C-alpha cells in the first residue's frame, strides 16, 4: 500500500511569531479580511457559476471562513485573504478544462454584447480582440449579463524588456486596430489598461490572478520568462464604449468618454470615432515606449498618430503601412537588444549592456550548436 502524501511544508515567512499572531488575530476579528460589499455580489452567484462549469476561488464559497483561523499562518500568505481589485471582473477556473477564465459583469444595453460576440465569431489572423467563451444571464438581475472570457494579464506587466518586445506589440495592436475599423467598429476606449496579453508562455507554472507577482497559492514570488522567443498574444478588451457603424454611415459621435485625453472629445460637438482610436493608440505607444533611448524608430509613427487635428492623422490602414515601412528598416539583430531607459545612469548602463552582450553571445552559440 502506497504511503500517503505528506502535507506541503509551509515556508517560514508564512508563519507568524507570537506577537505578530496576536495582531493578526485582532485584525481578523475586526473584519479586515471580510468580503467587501462588492465581493458579496460574486459570492451570491457562486453556486450558479459552479452549475455552469466555473469554479470561483475558495474566498467566494458560501459561508466562507478564513483558512488561517486557529492557526499561526500569516493571512498575507493565505490565498483566500486576497481581495478583488476590479470588482466588475472575477477570475474563475473552467472545470472541464482546468483553464483560468475571467467573468465580467456588465449591463446588457448598448452594443457591447453584440460587438464582443461578433469579434468572437470571426476567424481572422488580424483579430486581436478578446474571445468570448459565452455570455450567461445574471441569475439575480435581469439587467446584467456575465461575460466569460480567457483570463488575460496586463500587457505591460512584466515590463517590456527588448526592442523585439516593442516591435511585436506594435505589430499586433496596429493589425488589430485595422481589423476593428475594417468591420466599421470604433473601440473608443483604447488605453494600456484595455490591451491585455495571454501571458501563459511567460508563466508556465501560472501566477495568482489578483496578486500577479505571486505563485497561484500566494506563498512565493514568481518571475516571468523573457518574451523574446515566446509567442505572446495581445488582445483588445472592453467594448463597453464601442460603436458599430453601418456601412456608409457617418462615424461622428459625441461624448467625452474613454481613458485617453484626446483633444477633440466633446459632449456637444461631434467628432470622428475612428480618429479618436488612432490618437489613443498613439498615446499608448508614447506612454509606454517614449521613456527608452532606443525606441526612436517609433517617433515618426507616433507623431502622425497624435496630431492635434483629427483630419491630419493617419487612418488605421495607413498607420499599419507606415509601420511596416519603418519596421523593414530595423535590423533583426536589434530585436534582442534590451530597452535602455532614459533615466538609466552611466554605471548602470555599463553593467546592463555587459549582461546584454553576454546573453547575445549565448544566443548565437545556441544557434551554432543547434
Short mmCIF file of C-alpha atoms in Angstrom, two decimals:
data_model
loop_
_atom_site.label_atom_id
_atom_site.label_comp_id
_atom_site.label_asym_id
_atom_site.label_seq_id
_atom_site.Cartn_x
_atom_site.Cartn_y
_atom_site.Cartn_z
CA UNK A 1 0.00 0.00 0.00
CA UNK A 2 1.43 3.38 -1.06
CA UNK A 3 2.35 5.83 1.66
CA UNK A 4 0.02 8.79 1.97
CA UNK A 5 1.33 12.07 0.54
CA UNK A 6 2.91 14.33 3.09
CA UNK A 7 1.34 17.76 3.51
CA UNK A 8 3.24 20.53 1.77
CA UNK A 9 5.67 22.22 4.15
CA UNK A 10 4.95 25.91 4.52
CA UNK A 11 7.78 28.45 4.12
CA UNK A 12 8.97 30.20 7.28
CA UNK A 13 7.80 33.57 6.06
CA UNK A 14 4.19 32.31 6.10
CA UNK A 15 4.35 31.53 9.85
CA UNK A 16 3.77 34.27 12.43
CA UNK A 17 5.64 34.67 15.69
CA UNK A 18 3.64 35.05 18.89
CA UNK A 19 3.41 38.84 18.91
CA UNK A 20 2.54 39.10 15.22
CA UNK A 21 -0.06 36.39 15.68
CA UNK A 22 -1.87 38.47 18.30
CA UNK A 23 -2.00 41.43 15.93
CA UNK A 24 -3.20 39.24 13.08
CA UNK A 25 -5.99 37.70 15.15
CA UNK A 26 -7.13 41.13 16.28
CA UNK A 27 -7.25 42.41 12.70
CA UNK A 28 -9.12 39.33 11.55
CA UNK A 29 -11.67 39.70 14.38
CA UNK A 30 -12.14 43.36 13.39
CA UNK A 31 -13.11 42.30 9.87
CA UNK A 32 -10.02 43.43 7.97
CA UNK A 33 -10.23 40.41 5.66
CA UNK A 34 -14.01 40.21 5.39
CA UNK A 35 -15.56 40.17 1.96
CA UNK A 36 -16.10 43.69 0.68
CA UNK A 37 -19.70 44.56 -0.17
CA UNK A 38 -18.99 44.29 -3.89
CA UNK A 39 -17.34 40.88 -3.40
CA UNK A 40 -20.63 39.64 -1.98
CA UNK A 41 -22.04 40.10 -5.49
CA UNK A 42 -19.85 37.20 -6.62
CA UNK A 43 -20.40 35.04 -3.55
CA UNK A 44 -24.15 35.11 -4.17
CA UNK A 45 -23.50 33.80 -7.70
CA UNK A 46 -21.03 31.09 -6.66
CA UNK A 47 -23.40 28.14 -7.00
CA UNK A 48 -24.92 29.44 -10.25
CA UNK A 49 -21.48 29.74 -11.84
CA UNK A 50 -20.45 26.34 -10.48
CA UNK A 51 -23.56 24.80 -12.05
CA UNK A 52 -22.40 26.27 -15.37
CA UNK A 53 -18.91 24.83 -15.02
CA UNK A 54 -16.99 27.74 -13.48
CA UNK A 55 -15.41 27.48 -10.05
CA UNK A 56 -14.62 30.63 -8.08
CA UNK A 57 -11.78 30.75 -5.56
CA UNK A 58 -12.33 29.48 -2.02
CA UNK A 59 -12.87 33.01 -0.70
CA UNK A 60 -16.20 33.21 -2.53
CA UNK A 61 -17.73 29.95 -1.37
CA UNK A 62 -20.99 30.50 0.53
CA UNK A 63 -20.29 30.58 4.26
CA UNK A 64 -16.55 31.09 3.73
CA UNK A 65 -14.37 31.04 6.84
CA UNK A 66 -10.74 32.21 6.64
CA UNK A 67 -8.30 29.32 6.29
CA UNK A 68 -5.92 30.85 8.85
CA UNK A 69 -8.37 30.85 11.76
CA UNK A 70 -6.97 28.98 14.79
CA UNK A 71 -3.55 28.63 13.11
CA UNK A 72 -0.30 30.59 13.23
CA UNK A 73 -0.41 31.33 9.50
CA UNK A 74 0.10 34.85 8.18
CA UNK A 75 -3.09 35.84 6.31
CA UNK A 76 -0.98 37.67 3.74
CA UNK A 77 0.25 34.28 2.53
CA UNK A 78 -3.15 32.59 2.64
CA UNK A 79 -4.67 32.66 -0.82
CA UNK A 80 -8.21 33.24 0.44
CA UNK A 81 -7.23 36.55 2.07
CA UNK A 82 -6.69 38.19 -1.34
CA UNK A 83 -9.46 40.61 -2.27
CA UNK A 84 -10.56 41.61 -5.73
CA UNK A 85 -9.16 44.84 -7.16
CA UNK A 86 -11.62 45.27 -10.03
CA UNK A 87 -14.99 44.19 -8.63
CA UNK A 88 -16.56 44.08 -12.08
CA UNK A 89 -14.34 41.17 -13.13
CA UNK A 90 -13.94 37.85 -11.35
CA UNK A 91 -11.36 35.16 -12.05
CA UNK A 92 -12.52 31.53 -12.11
CA UNK A 93 -11.48 28.08 -13.23
CA UNK A 94 -13.30 26.37 -16.07
CA UNK A 95 -13.83 22.93 -14.55
CA UNK A 96 -13.92 20.95 -17.80
CA UNK A 97 -10.50 22.20 -18.98
CA UNK A 98 -8.90 23.48 -15.76
CA UNK A 99 -8.11 26.74 -17.52
CA UNK A 100 -8.36 30.16 -15.92
CA UNK A 101 -11.11 32.45 -17.17
CA UNK A 102 -12.31 35.95 -16.41
CA UNK A 103 -16.00 36.69 -15.86
CA UNK A 104 -17.22 40.24 -16.39
CA UNK A 105 -20.48 41.57 -15.01
CA UNK A 106 -21.94 44.08 -17.45
CA UNK A 107 -25.18 45.90 -18.19
CA UNK A 108 -26.95 44.35 -21.18
CA UNK A 109 -27.62 47.55 -23.07
CA UNK A 110 -25.85 49.30 -25.89
CA UNK A 111 -23.67 47.42 -28.35
CA UNK A 112 -21.08 45.78 -26.07
CA UNK A 113 -22.62 42.31 -26.14
CA UNK A 114 -23.20 42.28 -29.90
CA UNK A 115 -19.72 43.60 -30.67
CA UNK A 116 -17.99 41.14 -28.33
CA UNK A 117 -19.90 38.19 -29.79
CA UNK A 118 -19.22 39.34 -33.34
CA UNK A 119 -15.47 39.56 -32.74
CA UNK A 120 -15.55 36.12 -31.11
CA UNK A 121 -17.20 34.68 -34.23
CA UNK A 122 -14.65 35.99 -36.74
CA UNK A 123 -11.70 33.75 -37.57
CA UNK A 124 -9.10 36.14 -38.91
CA UNK A 125 -5.39 36.28 -38.08
CA UNK A 126 -5.75 40.06 -37.70
CA UNK A 127 -8.37 39.66 -34.99
CA UNK A 128 -6.73 40.74 -31.73
CA UNK A 129 -9.97 41.19 -29.80
CA UNK A 130 -10.58 39.08 -26.72
CA UNK A 131 -12.51 35.89 -27.43
CA UNK A 132 -15.80 35.35 -25.61
CA UNK A 133 -16.50 31.81 -24.38
CA UNK A 134 -20.13 32.52 -23.55
CA UNK A 135 -22.48 35.08 -22.05
CA UNK A 136 -24.66 33.91 -19.18
CA UNK A 137 -27.76 35.74 -17.98
CA UNK A 138 -27.29 37.04 -14.46
CA UNK A 139 -29.39 34.85 -12.14
CA UNK A 140 -30.41 37.70 -9.83
CA UNK A 141 -30.61 40.82 -12.01
CA UNK A 142 -32.17 40.65 -15.47
CA UNK A 143 -30.39 43.86 -16.50
CA UNK A 144 -26.98 42.20 -16.19
CA UNK A 145 -25.02 39.58 -18.07
CA UNK A 146 -21.93 37.57 -17.15
CA UNK A 147 -19.38 37.55 -19.96
CA UNK A 148 -16.90 34.66 -19.78
CA UNK A 149 -13.51 35.25 -21.43
CA UNK A 150 -9.99 33.81 -21.28
CA UNK A 151 -8.03 35.11 -18.30
CA UNK A 152 -5.52 37.70 -19.53
CA UNK A 153 -2.74 39.73 -17.89
CA UNK A 154 -1.95 43.46 -18.33
CA UNK A 155 0.12 43.95 -21.47
CA UNK A 156 2.88 45.85 -19.64
CA UNK A 157 3.23 43.56 -16.62
CA UNK A 158 6.02 42.49 -16.64
CA UNK A 159 7.76 45.39 -18.35
CA UNK A 160 8.76 45.20 -21.98
CA UNK A 161 12.48 44.43 -21.99
CA UNK A 162 13.74 44.23 -25.59
CA UNK A 163 13.32 46.12 -28.84
CA UNK A 164 11.69 42.99 -30.24
CA UNK A 165 9.06 43.12 -27.49
CA UNK A 166 8.09 46.60 -28.68
CA UNK A 167 8.06 45.62 -32.34
CA UNK A 168 5.78 42.64 -31.69
CA UNK A 169 3.41 44.74 -29.58
CA UNK A 170 3.10 47.40 -32.29
CA UNK A 171 2.65 44.70 -34.95
CA UNK A 172 -0.30 43.14 -33.17
CA UNK A 173 -2.03 46.26 -31.87
CA UNK A 174 -1.95 48.05 -35.22
CA UNK A 175 -3.11 44.93 -37.03
CA UNK A 176 -5.94 44.56 -34.51
CA UNK A 177 -6.96 48.19 -34.95
CA UNK A 178 -7.16 47.76 -38.73
CA UNK A 179 -9.30 44.67 -38.20
CA UNK A 180 -11.77 46.54 -35.98
CA UNK A 181 -12.00 49.54 -38.29
CA UNK A 182 -12.38 47.32 -41.37
CA UNK A 183 -15.53 46.00 -39.71
CA UNK A 184 -16.79 49.54 -39.01
CA UNK A 185 -16.25 49.27 -35.27
CA UNK A 186 -14.54 52.00 -33.26
CA UNK A 187 -13.27 50.93 -29.84
CA UNK A 188 -13.45 54.43 -28.28
CA UNK A 189 -11.53 53.48 -25.13
CA UNK A 190 -8.10 52.35 -26.31
CA UNK A 191 -5.61 52.57 -23.47
CA UNK A 192 -2.86 50.45 -21.95
CA UNK A 193 -5.41 49.15 -19.43
CA UNK A 194 -7.57 47.84 -22.28
CA UNK A 195 -4.81 45.92 -24.04
CA UNK A 196 -4.09 42.60 -22.35
CA UNK A 197 -1.92 39.61 -23.13
CA UNK A 198 -2.06 35.86 -22.89
CA UNK A 199 0.93 35.50 -20.57
CA UNK A 200 0.90 31.72 -20.22
CA UNK A 201 4.15 31.37 -22.22
CA UNK A 202 5.82 33.68 -19.68
CA UNK A 203 4.42 31.88 -16.63
CA UNK A 204 4.34 28.15 -17.48
CA UNK A 205 3.52 27.32 -13.85
CA UNK A 206 0.94 30.08 -13.54
CA UNK A 207 0.59 33.03 -11.19
CA UNK A 208 -2.08 34.33 -8.86
CA UNK A 209 -4.88 36.04 -10.82
CA UNK A 210 -5.02 39.07 -8.49
CA UNK A 211 -1.63 39.18 -6.77
CA UNK A 212 0.20 38.98 -10.06
CA UNK A 213 3.69 38.72 -8.57
CA UNK A 214 2.91 35.56 -6.61
CA UNK A 215 2.50 31.87 -7.28
CA UNK A 216 -1.10 30.61 -7.55
CA UNK A 217 -1.06 29.61 -3.86
CA UNK A 218 0.24 33.10 -2.90
CA UNK A 219 3.17 31.61 -0.96
CA UNK A 220 6.11 32.61 -3.14
CA UNK A 221 7.13 35.36 -5.54
CA UNK A 222 7.05 34.40 -9.20
CA UNK A 223 9.16 35.68 -12.09
CA UNK A 224 8.34 35.84 -15.77
CA UNK A 225 10.32 34.23 -18.54
CA UNK A 226 11.54 36.66 -21.25
CA UNK A 227 9.04 37.48 -24.00
CA UNK A 228 11.74 37.04 -26.66
CA UNK A 229 11.37 33.74 -28.45
CA UNK A 230 7.93 33.07 -26.98
CA UNK A 231 4.58 33.56 -28.66
CA UNK A 232 2.85 36.28 -26.64
CA UNK A 233 -0.51 37.38 -27.98
CA UNK A 234 -2.07 40.75 -27.25
CA UNK A 235 -5.81 41.46 -27.17
CA UNK A 236 -8.09 44.48 -27.06
CA UNK A 237 -10.70 44.18 -24.32
CA UNK A 238 -13.71 46.14 -23.02
CA UNK A 239 -16.14 47.18 -25.73
CA UNK A 240 -18.46 48.98 -23.32
CA UNK A 241 -17.98 52.32 -25.11
CA UNK A 242 -17.51 50.92 -28.62
CA UNK A 243 -19.62 51.96 -31.62
CA UNK A 244 -20.60 49.75 -34.56
CA UNK A 245 -21.50 51.76 -37.64
CA UNK A 246 -23.50 50.54 -40.60
CA UNK A 247 -21.54 50.64 -43.88
CA UNK A 248 -21.59 54.11 -45.41
CA UNK A 249 -23.00 55.81 -42.32
CA UNK A 250 -21.35 58.70 -40.50
CA UNK A 251 -18.78 57.85 -37.84
CA UNK A 252 -19.38 61.11 -35.99
CA UNK A 253 -20.24 60.70 -32.30
CA UNK A 254 -20.39 62.79 -29.15
CA UNK A 255 -19.32 62.10 -25.60
CA UNK A 256 -16.25 62.92 -23.52
CA UNK A 257 -15.55 59.24 -22.88
CA UNK A 258 -12.57 56.91 -22.67
CA UNK A 259 -9.33 56.95 -20.71
CA UNK A 260 -7.19 58.77 -23.28
CA UNK A 261 -7.12 62.57 -23.26
CA UNK A 262 -7.94 63.12 -26.92
CA UNK A 263 -8.12 66.82 -27.97
CA UNK A 264 -11.48 66.74 -29.77
CA UNK A 265 -13.56 64.81 -27.22
CA UNK A 266 -16.77 66.69 -26.52
CA UNK A 267 -20.26 66.15 -25.14
CA UNK A 268 -21.71 68.60 -27.67
CA UNK A 269 -19.51 68.83 -30.77
CA UNK A 270 -19.47 65.68 -32.97
CA UNK A 271 -16.11 64.07 -33.73
CA UNK A 272 -14.86 61.07 -35.72
CA UNK A 273 -14.74 57.96 -33.50
CA UNK A 274 -12.13 56.27 -35.71
CA UNK A 275 -9.72 59.20 -35.45
CA UNK A 276 -10.03 59.05 -31.66
CA UNK A 277 -8.87 55.42 -31.75
CA UNK A 278 -5.85 56.49 -33.80
CA UNK A 279 -4.85 59.18 -31.32
CA UNK A 280 -5.46 56.91 -28.33
CA UNK A 281 -3.23 54.15 -29.71
CA UNK A 282 -0.54 56.73 -30.38
CA UNK A 283 -0.84 57.73 -26.72
CA UNK A 284 -0.28 54.12 -25.67
CA UNK A 285 2.92 53.94 -27.70
CA UNK A 286 4.05 57.32 -26.39
CA UNK A 287 3.40 56.49 -22.74
CA UNK A 288 4.88 53.01 -22.85
CA UNK A 289 7.94 53.50 -25.07
CA UNK A 290 8.97 57.17 -25.10
CA UNK A 291 10.91 56.53 -21.86
CA UNK A 292 13.50 54.41 -23.68
CA UNK A 293 16.54 55.67 -25.59
CA UNK A 294 16.45 53.05 -28.33
CA UNK A 295 12.84 53.30 -29.48
CA UNK A 296 13.33 56.41 -31.59
CA UNK A 297 12.25 54.41 -34.64
CA UNK A 298 8.68 54.81 -33.32
CA UNK A 299 8.74 58.61 -33.21
CA UNK A 300 7.64 59.30 -36.83
CA UNK A 301 4.69 56.93 -36.47
CA UNK A 302 3.64 58.25 -33.06
CA UNK A 303 3.81 61.85 -34.32
CA UNK A 304 1.43 61.02 -37.16
CA UNK A 305 -0.99 59.24 -34.82
CA UNK A 306 -1.04 62.02 -32.18
CA UNK A 307 -1.63 65.05 -34.39
CA UNK A 308 -3.98 67.55 -32.80
CA UNK A 309 -6.11 67.98 -35.92
CA UNK A 310 -8.03 64.70 -36.49
CA UNK A 311 -8.04 65.07 -40.27
CA UNK A 312 -4.23 65.16 -40.27
CA UNK A 313 -3.92 61.79 -38.53
CA UNK A 314 -3.34 58.58 -40.42
CA UNK A 315 -6.11 56.04 -40.84
CA UNK A 316 -5.56 52.63 -39.24
CA UNK A 317 -4.64 51.10 -42.61
CA UNK A 318 -2.22 53.94 -43.39
CA UNK A 319 -0.67 53.62 -39.94
CA UNK A 320 -0.07 49.90 -40.46
CA UNK A 321 1.56 50.54 -43.84
CA UNK A 322 3.77 53.28 -42.34
CA UNK A 323 4.76 50.95 -39.52
CA UNK A 324 5.59 48.15 -41.95
CA UNK A 325 7.84 50.59 -43.84
CA UNK A 326 9.60 51.59 -40.60
CA UNK A 327 9.85 48.00 -39.41
CA UNK A 328 11.64 46.98 -42.60
CA UNK A 329 14.46 49.40 -41.72
CA UNK A 330 15.13 47.82 -38.30
CA UNK A 331 17.93 45.28 -38.32
CA UNK A 332 16.77 41.93 -36.94
CA UNK A 333 19.81 41.78 -34.64
CA UNK A 334 18.44 44.79 -32.75
CA UNK A 335 15.27 42.92 -31.79
CA UNK A 336 17.08 41.08 -28.99
CA UNK A 337 18.75 44.21 -27.66
CA UNK A 338 17.49 45.39 -24.29
CA UNK A 339 15.44 48.56 -23.90
CA UNK A 340 17.56 51.34 -22.38
CA UNK A 341 15.65 53.66 -20.02
CA UNK A 342 16.43 57.35 -20.48
CA UNK A 343 16.69 57.60 -16.70
CA UNK A 344 19.42 54.96 -16.52
CA UNK A 345 22.70 56.16 -15.03
CA UNK A 346 26.01 55.58 -16.86
CA UNK A 347 27.32 52.95 -14.47
CA UNK A 348 24.01 51.07 -14.64
CA UNK A 349 24.16 51.13 -18.41
CA UNK A 350 27.69 49.67 -18.48
CA UNK A 351 26.63 46.77 -16.27
CA UNK A 352 23.35 46.13 -18.07
CA UNK A 353 24.96 46.35 -21.51
CA UNK A 354 27.62 43.87 -20.44
CA UNK A 355 24.94 41.42 -19.39
CA UNK A 356 23.05 42.00 -22.64
CA UNK A 357 26.17 41.30 -24.71
CA UNK A 358 26.73 38.09 -22.77
CA UNK A 359 23.19 36.92 -23.45
CA UNK A 360 23.57 37.80 -27.13
CA UNK A 361 26.70 35.66 -27.24
CA UNK A 362 24.82 32.77 -25.64
CA UNK A 363 22.05 33.18 -28.21
CA UNK A 364 24.47 32.90 -31.14
CA UNK A 365 26.27 29.97 -29.52
CA UNK A 366 22.99 28.11 -29.21
CA UNK A 367 22.28 28.82 -32.89
CA UNK A 368 25.61 27.28 -33.84
CA UNK A 369 25.11 24.20 -31.69
CA UNK A 370 21.56 23.50 -32.81
#
